[in-house]
mmCIF file of C-alpha atoms in Angstrom:
data_model
loop_
_atom_site.group_PDB
_atom_site.id
_atom_site.type_symbol
_atom_site.label_atom_id
_atom_site.label_comp_id
_atom_site.label_asym_id
_atom_site.label_seq_id
_atom_site.Cartn_x
_atom_site.Cartn_y
_atom_site.Cartn_z
ATOM 1 C CA ASP A 916 104.514 76.200 296.135
ATOM 2 C CA GLN A 917 107.635 78.295 295.601
ATOM 3 C CA GLN A 918 108.606 79.704 299.002
ATOM 4 C CA VAL A 919 111.673 81.498 297.636
ATOM 5 C CA LYS A 920 111.361 83.336 294.341
ATOM 6 C CA GLN A 921 113.841 85.035 292.095
ATOM 7 C CA ASN A 922 111.627 86.711 289.546
ATOM 8 C CA SER A 923 114.368 87.813 287.159
ATOM 9 C CA PRO A 924 115.824 84.864 285.229
ATOM 10 C CA SER A 925 118.574 87.081 283.856
ATOM 11 C CA LEU A 926 120.281 90.428 284.381
ATOM 12 C CA SER A 927 122.837 92.257 282.279
ATOM 13 C CA VAL A 928 125.075 94.949 283.807
ATOM 14 C CA GLN A 929 127.990 96.995 282.548
ATOM 15 C CA GLU A 930 131.381 96.394 284.110
ATOM 16 C CA GLY A 931 132.050 98.823 286.953
ATOM 17 C CA ARG A 932 128.367 99.480 287.646
ATOM 18 C CA ILE A 933 126.239 98.091 290.478
ATOM 19 C CA SER A 934 124.480 94.737 290.103
ATOM 20 C CA ILE A 935 121.338 94.228 292.178
ATOM 21 C CA LEU A 936 119.841 90.771 292.439
ATOM 22 C CA ASN A 937 116.489 90.330 294.128
ATOM 23 C CA CYS A 938 114.777 87.551 296.005
ATOM 24 C CA ASP A 939 111.337 87.320 297.631
ATOM 25 C CA TYR A 940 110.116 84.789 300.149
ATOM 26 C CA THR A 941 106.774 83.846 301.609
ATOM 27 C CA ASN A 942 107.613 81.927 304.800
ATOM 28 C CA SER A 943 107.858 84.250 307.806
ATOM 29 C CA MET A 944 109.609 81.474 309.775
ATOM 30 C CA PHE A 945 112.767 81.768 307.682
ATOM 31 C CA ASP A 946 115.568 83.064 309.902
ATOM 32 C CA TYR A 947 118.725 82.668 307.840
ATOM 33 C CA PHE A 948 119.364 83.647 304.236
ATOM 34 C CA LEU A 949 122.243 82.922 301.906
ATOM 35 C CA TRP A 950 123.472 83.756 298.437
ATOM 36 C CA TYR A 951 125.334 81.248 296.306
ATOM 37 C CA LYS A 952 127.146 81.780 293.023
ATOM 38 C CA LYS A 953 127.393 79.091 290.369
ATOM 39 C CA TYR A 954 129.636 78.869 287.326
ATOM 40 C CA PRO A 955 128.842 76.372 284.557
ATOM 41 C CA ALA A 956 130.087 72.842 285.260
ATOM 42 C CA GLU A 957 130.840 73.705 288.894
ATOM 43 C CA GLY A 958 128.895 73.377 292.105
ATOM 44 C CA PRO A 959 127.429 76.459 293.818
ATOM 45 C CA THR A 960 129.832 78.324 296.088
ATOM 46 C CA PHE A 961 128.748 80.212 299.157
ATOM 47 C CA LEU A 962 128.952 83.976 298.801
ATOM 48 C CA ILE A 963 127.357 85.746 301.743
ATOM 49 C CA SER A 964 124.650 85.218 304.353
ATOM 50 C CA ILE A 965 122.455 87.192 306.716
ATOM 51 C CA SER A 966 120.559 86.342 309.849
ATOM 52 C CA SER A 967 117.019 87.628 310.330
ATOM 53 C CA ILE A 968 118.160 89.717 313.301
ATOM 54 C CA LYS A 969 120.136 91.927 310.921
ATOM 55 C CA ASP A 970 119.104 94.024 307.951
ATOM 56 C CA LYS A 971 122.480 94.317 306.245
ATOM 57 C CA ASN A 972 125.665 92.328 305.903
ATOM 58 C CA GLU A 973 128.691 93.402 303.913
ATOM 59 C CA ASP A 974 131.706 91.505 302.639
ATOM 60 C CA GLY A 975 133.975 93.400 300.297
ATOM 61 C CA ARG A 976 132.123 94.172 297.082
ATOM 62 C CA PHE A 977 129.085 92.165 298.188
ATOM 63 C CA THR A 978 126.290 93.440 300.412
ATOM 64 C CA VAL A 979 123.091 91.638 301.295
ATOM 65 C CA PHE A 980 120.040 93.579 302.462
ATOM 66 C CA LEU A 981 117.087 92.030 304.253
ATOM 67 C CA ASN A 982 113.679 93.683 304.483
ATOM 68 C CA LYS A 983 111.642 91.431 306.760
ATOM 69 C CA SER A 984 108.410 93.387 306.516
ATOM 70 C CA ALA A 985 108.484 93.075 302.733
ATOM 71 C CA LYS A 986 109.927 89.547 302.860
ATOM 72 C CA HIS A 987 112.557 90.699 300.410
ATOM 73 C CA LEU A 988 116.262 90.046 300.092
ATOM 74 C CA SER A 989 118.727 91.676 297.726
ATOM 75 C CA LEU A 990 122.374 91.230 296.825
ATOM 76 C CA HIS A 991 124.385 94.254 295.701
ATOM 77 C CA ILE A 992 127.666 93.831 293.879
ATOM 78 C CA VAL A 993 129.714 96.956 293.395
ATOM 79 C CA PRO A 994 131.698 97.470 291.300
ATOM 80 C CA SER A 995 130.686 94.599 289.033
ATOM 81 C CA GLN A 996 133.494 92.673 287.377
ATOM 82 C CA PRO A 997 133.519 90.223 284.430
ATOM 83 C CA GLY A 998 134.280 87.354 286.827
ATOM 84 C CA ASP A 999 130.951 88.022 288.529
ATOM 85 C CA SER A 1000 129.145 86.610 285.488
ATOM 86 C CA ALA A 1001 127.428 83.506 286.886
ATOM 87 C CA VAL A 1002 124.085 82.207 288.097
ATOM 88 C CA TYR A 1003 123.150 83.471 291.561
ATOM 89 C CA PHE A 1004 120.855 81.557 293.878
ATOM 90 C CA CYS A 1005 119.280 82.869 297.029
ATOM 91 C CA ALA A 1006 118.365 80.374 299.725
ATOM 92 C CA ALA A 1007 116.527 80.454 303.038
ATOM 93 C CA ARG A 1008 116.330 78.264 306.115
ATOM 94 C CA ASN A 1009 113.503 77.714 308.521
ATOM 95 C CA GLN A 1010 114.085 78.286 312.224
ATOM 96 C CA GLY A 1011 115.616 75.161 313.729
ATOM 97 C CA ALA A 1012 115.727 73.306 310.424
ATOM 98 C CA GLN A 1013 118.775 72.087 308.566
ATOM 99 C CA LYS A 1014 117.564 72.135 304.997
ATOM 100 C CA LEU A 1015 117.684 75.125 302.680
ATOM 101 C CA VAL A 1016 115.016 76.272 300.232
ATOM 102 C CA PHE A 1017 116.470 77.718 297.041
ATOM 103 C CA GLY A 1018 115.168 80.203 294.516
ATOM 104 C CA GLN A 1019 115.199 79.518 290.773
ATOM 105 C CA GLY A 1020 118.391 81.472 290.150
ATOM 106 C CA THR A 1021 119.294 84.650 288.223
ATOM 107 C CA ARG A 1022 121.892 84.598 285.462
ATOM 108 C CA LEU A 1023 124.073 87.706 285.789
ATOM 109 C CA THR A 1024 126.121 88.833 282.798
ATOM 110 C CA ILE A 1025 128.700 91.575 283.200
ATOM 111 C CA ASN A 1026 129.445 93.326 279.913
ATOM 112 C CA PRO A 1027 132.849 94.948 279.316
ATOM 113 C CA ASP B 262 139.378 73.945 302.347
ATOM 114 C CA VAL B 263 136.274 71.792 302.365
ATOM 115 C CA LYS B 264 136.242 69.173 299.652
ATOM 116 C CA VAL B 265 133.032 67.530 298.493
ATOM 117 C CA THR B 266 133.717 64.985 295.788
ATOM 118 C CA GLN B 267 131.112 63.427 293.540
ATOM 119 C CA SER B 268 132.287 60.225 291.911
ATOM 120 C CA SER B 269 131.193 61.019 288.339
ATOM 121 C CA ARG B 270 130.885 64.270 286.405
ATOM 122 C CA TYR B 271 128.808 62.701 283.627
ATOM 123 C CA LEU B 272 126.769 59.527 283.608
ATOM 124 C CA VAL B 273 124.516 57.942 280.995
ATOM 125 C CA LYS B 274 122.139 55.168 282.025
ATOM 126 C CA ARG B 275 119.128 53.386 280.586
ATOM 127 C CA THR B 276 115.523 53.454 281.731
ATOM 128 C CA GLY B 277 114.884 50.890 284.434
ATOM 129 C CA GLU B 278 118.494 50.623 285.590
ATOM 130 C CA LYS B 279 119.437 51.012 289.234
ATOM 131 C CA VAL B 280 121.784 53.998 289.488
ATOM 132 C CA PHE B 281 124.172 54.909 292.294
ATOM 133 C CA LEU B 282 125.572 58.413 292.751
ATOM 134 C CA GLU B 283 128.334 58.698 295.321
ATOM 135 C CA CYS B 284 129.450 61.676 297.371
ATOM 136 C CA VAL B 285 132.354 61.956 299.800
ATOM 137 C CA GLN B 286 133.309 64.886 302.041
ATOM 138 C CA ASP B 287 136.596 65.237 303.877
ATOM 139 C CA MET B 288 135.692 67.682 306.665
ATOM 140 C CA ASP B 289 133.889 65.449 309.153
ATOM 141 C CA HIS B 290 130.601 67.260 308.536
ATOM 142 C CA GLU B 291 127.489 65.933 310.242
ATOM 143 C CA ASN B 292 125.021 67.009 307.564
ATOM 144 C CA MET B 293 124.924 65.867 303.953
ATOM 145 C CA PHE B 294 122.407 66.692 301.237
ATOM 146 C CA TRP B 295 121.377 65.641 297.743
ATOM 147 C CA TYR B 296 119.789 68.139 295.349
ATOM 148 C CA ARG B 297 118.817 68.181 291.736
ATOM 149 C CA GLN B 298 119.085 71.287 289.609
ATOM 150 C CA ASP B 299 116.749 71.827 286.680
ATOM 151 C CA PRO B 300 116.363 74.946 284.481
ATOM 152 C CA GLY B 301 113.820 77.369 285.901
ATOM 153 C CA LEU B 302 113.385 75.335 289.084
ATOM 154 C CA GLY B 303 116.589 76.068 290.968
ATOM 155 C CA LEU B 304 117.917 73.488 293.412
ATOM 156 C CA ARG B 305 115.417 71.097 294.922
ATOM 157 C CA LEU B 306 116.241 68.935 297.929
ATOM 158 C CA ILE B 307 115.836 65.200 297.427
ATOM 159 C CA TYR B 308 117.134 63.781 300.742
ATOM 160 C CA PHE B 309 119.406 64.812 303.551
ATOM 161 C CA SER B 310 121.165 63.152 306.448
ATOM 162 C CA TYR B 311 122.254 64.655 309.773
ATOM 163 C CA ASP B 312 124.095 61.602 311.067
ATOM 164 C CA VAL B 313 125.293 58.169 310.077
ATOM 165 C CA LYS B 314 122.382 55.879 309.197
ATOM 166 C CA MET B 315 119.943 58.792 309.590
ATOM 167 C CA LYS B 316 118.013 60.211 306.667
ATOM 168 C CA GLU B 317 115.203 62.655 306.077
ATOM 169 C CA LYS B 318 113.067 63.196 303.000
ATOM 170 C CA GLY B 319 113.427 66.477 301.208
ATOM 171 C CA ASP B 320 110.940 68.073 298.855
ATOM 172 C CA ILE B 321 111.121 65.558 295.999
ATOM 173 C CA PRO B 322 112.111 62.112 297.379
ATOM 174 C CA GLU B 323 109.914 60.013 295.083
ATOM 175 C CA GLY B 324 111.907 57.557 293.001
ATOM 176 C CA TYR B 325 115.047 58.002 295.108
ATOM 177 C CA SER B 326 116.613 56.472 298.185
ATOM 178 C CA VAL B 327 119.823 57.211 300.073
ATOM 179 C CA SER B 328 122.418 55.458 302.162
ATOM 180 C CA ARG B 329 124.798 56.802 304.768
ATOM 181 C CA GLU B 330 126.831 53.994 306.287
ATOM 182 C CA LYS B 331 129.857 56.175 307.055
ATOM 183 C CA LYS B 332 129.983 59.808 308.088
ATOM 184 C CA GLU B 333 131.983 60.932 305.064
ATOM 185 C CA ARG B 334 129.908 59.180 302.385
ATOM 186 C CA PHE B 335 126.349 59.804 301.237
ATOM 187 C CA SER B 336 124.934 57.811 298.329
ATOM 188 C CA LEU B 337 121.904 58.614 296.208
ATOM 189 C CA ILE B 338 120.134 55.656 294.612
ATOM 190 C CA LEU B 339 117.700 55.741 291.721
ATOM 191 C CA GLU B 340 115.838 52.488 292.217
ATOM 192 C CA SER B 341 114.556 52.244 288.644
ATOM 193 C CA ALA B 342 115.762 55.144 286.527
ATOM 194 C CA SER B 343 113.266 57.032 284.415
ATOM 195 C CA THR B 344 113.756 59.725 281.773
ATOM 196 C CA ASN B 345 112.330 62.428 284.058
ATOM 197 C CA GLN B 346 115.279 61.846 286.366
ATOM 198 C CA THR B 347 117.651 63.256 283.767
ATOM 199 C CA SER B 348 119.162 66.188 285.633
ATOM 200 C CA MET B 349 122.184 67.742 287.321
ATOM 201 C CA TYR B 350 122.649 66.181 290.767
ATOM 202 C CA LEU B 351 124.470 68.126 293.457
ATOM 203 C CA CYS B 352 125.755 66.863 296.778
ATOM 204 C CA ALA B 353 126.469 69.200 299.705
ATOM 205 C CA SER B 354 127.685 68.976 303.275
ATOM 206 C CA SER B 355 127.696 71.257 306.317
ATOM 207 C CA PRO B 356 129.070 70.970 309.855
ATOM 208 C CA GLN B 357 125.896 72.193 311.573
ATOM 209 C CA HIS B 358 122.808 74.062 310.604
ATOM 210 C CA ASP B 359 124.214 77.524 311.270
ATOM 211 C CA GLN B 360 126.956 77.037 308.708
ATOM 212 C CA PRO B 361 126.713 77.296 304.915
ATOM 213 C CA GLN B 362 126.531 74.152 302.863
ATOM 214 C CA HIS B 363 129.509 73.286 300.657
ATOM 215 C CA PHE B 364 128.764 71.733 297.284
ATOM 216 C CA GLY B 365 130.435 69.242 295.006
ATOM 217 C CA ASP B 366 130.795 69.955 291.286
ATOM 218 C CA GLY B 367 127.750 67.922 290.354
ATOM 219 C CA THR B 368 126.926 64.839 288.293
ATOM 220 C CA ARG B 369 125.090 65.383 285.037
ATOM 221 C CA LEU B 370 122.944 62.280 284.684
ATOM 222 C CA SER B 371 121.192 61.345 281.440
ATOM 223 C CA ILE B 372 118.610 58.575 281.409
ATOM 224 C CA LEU B 373 117.935 57.228 277.915
#
């Protein structure tokens, strides 16, 4: 039972354009959402998060949008840069819990 | 900067062996986690610990156990390794549940 789903295994975007990564969830008790970025042979690094009381959070080139009614989360990267090429994981946490539930990941490739 | 160190980057073991994966964090974090990452499945939680000598099962604990004798160290034990435990193992820590988890670089374990 996959509670957090990233339905696109891969995404290819031209350098300078916007990258949009999507994530859907099924558990309405999730109250905190995160995006992680992972390069090969390294551990995931935290990118940006959003609480369920907000619908948008921005940090530089990265913006996360939360649509609670649709149970949908998206990460926008603009402008996209070659160094953004990585696997991106979304994750969610249940209210009061400590563990995270991760999606399957989306491999983003930025083409020059 | 938070440092989560996993003792081995690559490990090759034989079926039936008892395998120990070690993880140390240097930021006095209360929470520590063990995940495995497999293609198409994302990160799946094996076990976590929110205090010394405390442990909680994650989503896939079968075939694994853990030990947390000191706050900074969290060990994952494969009691009798099997080929389906060949995977990338990731350790993470966090100070409290409202903070992002910080990951080590992973141990790629092959069971032959």
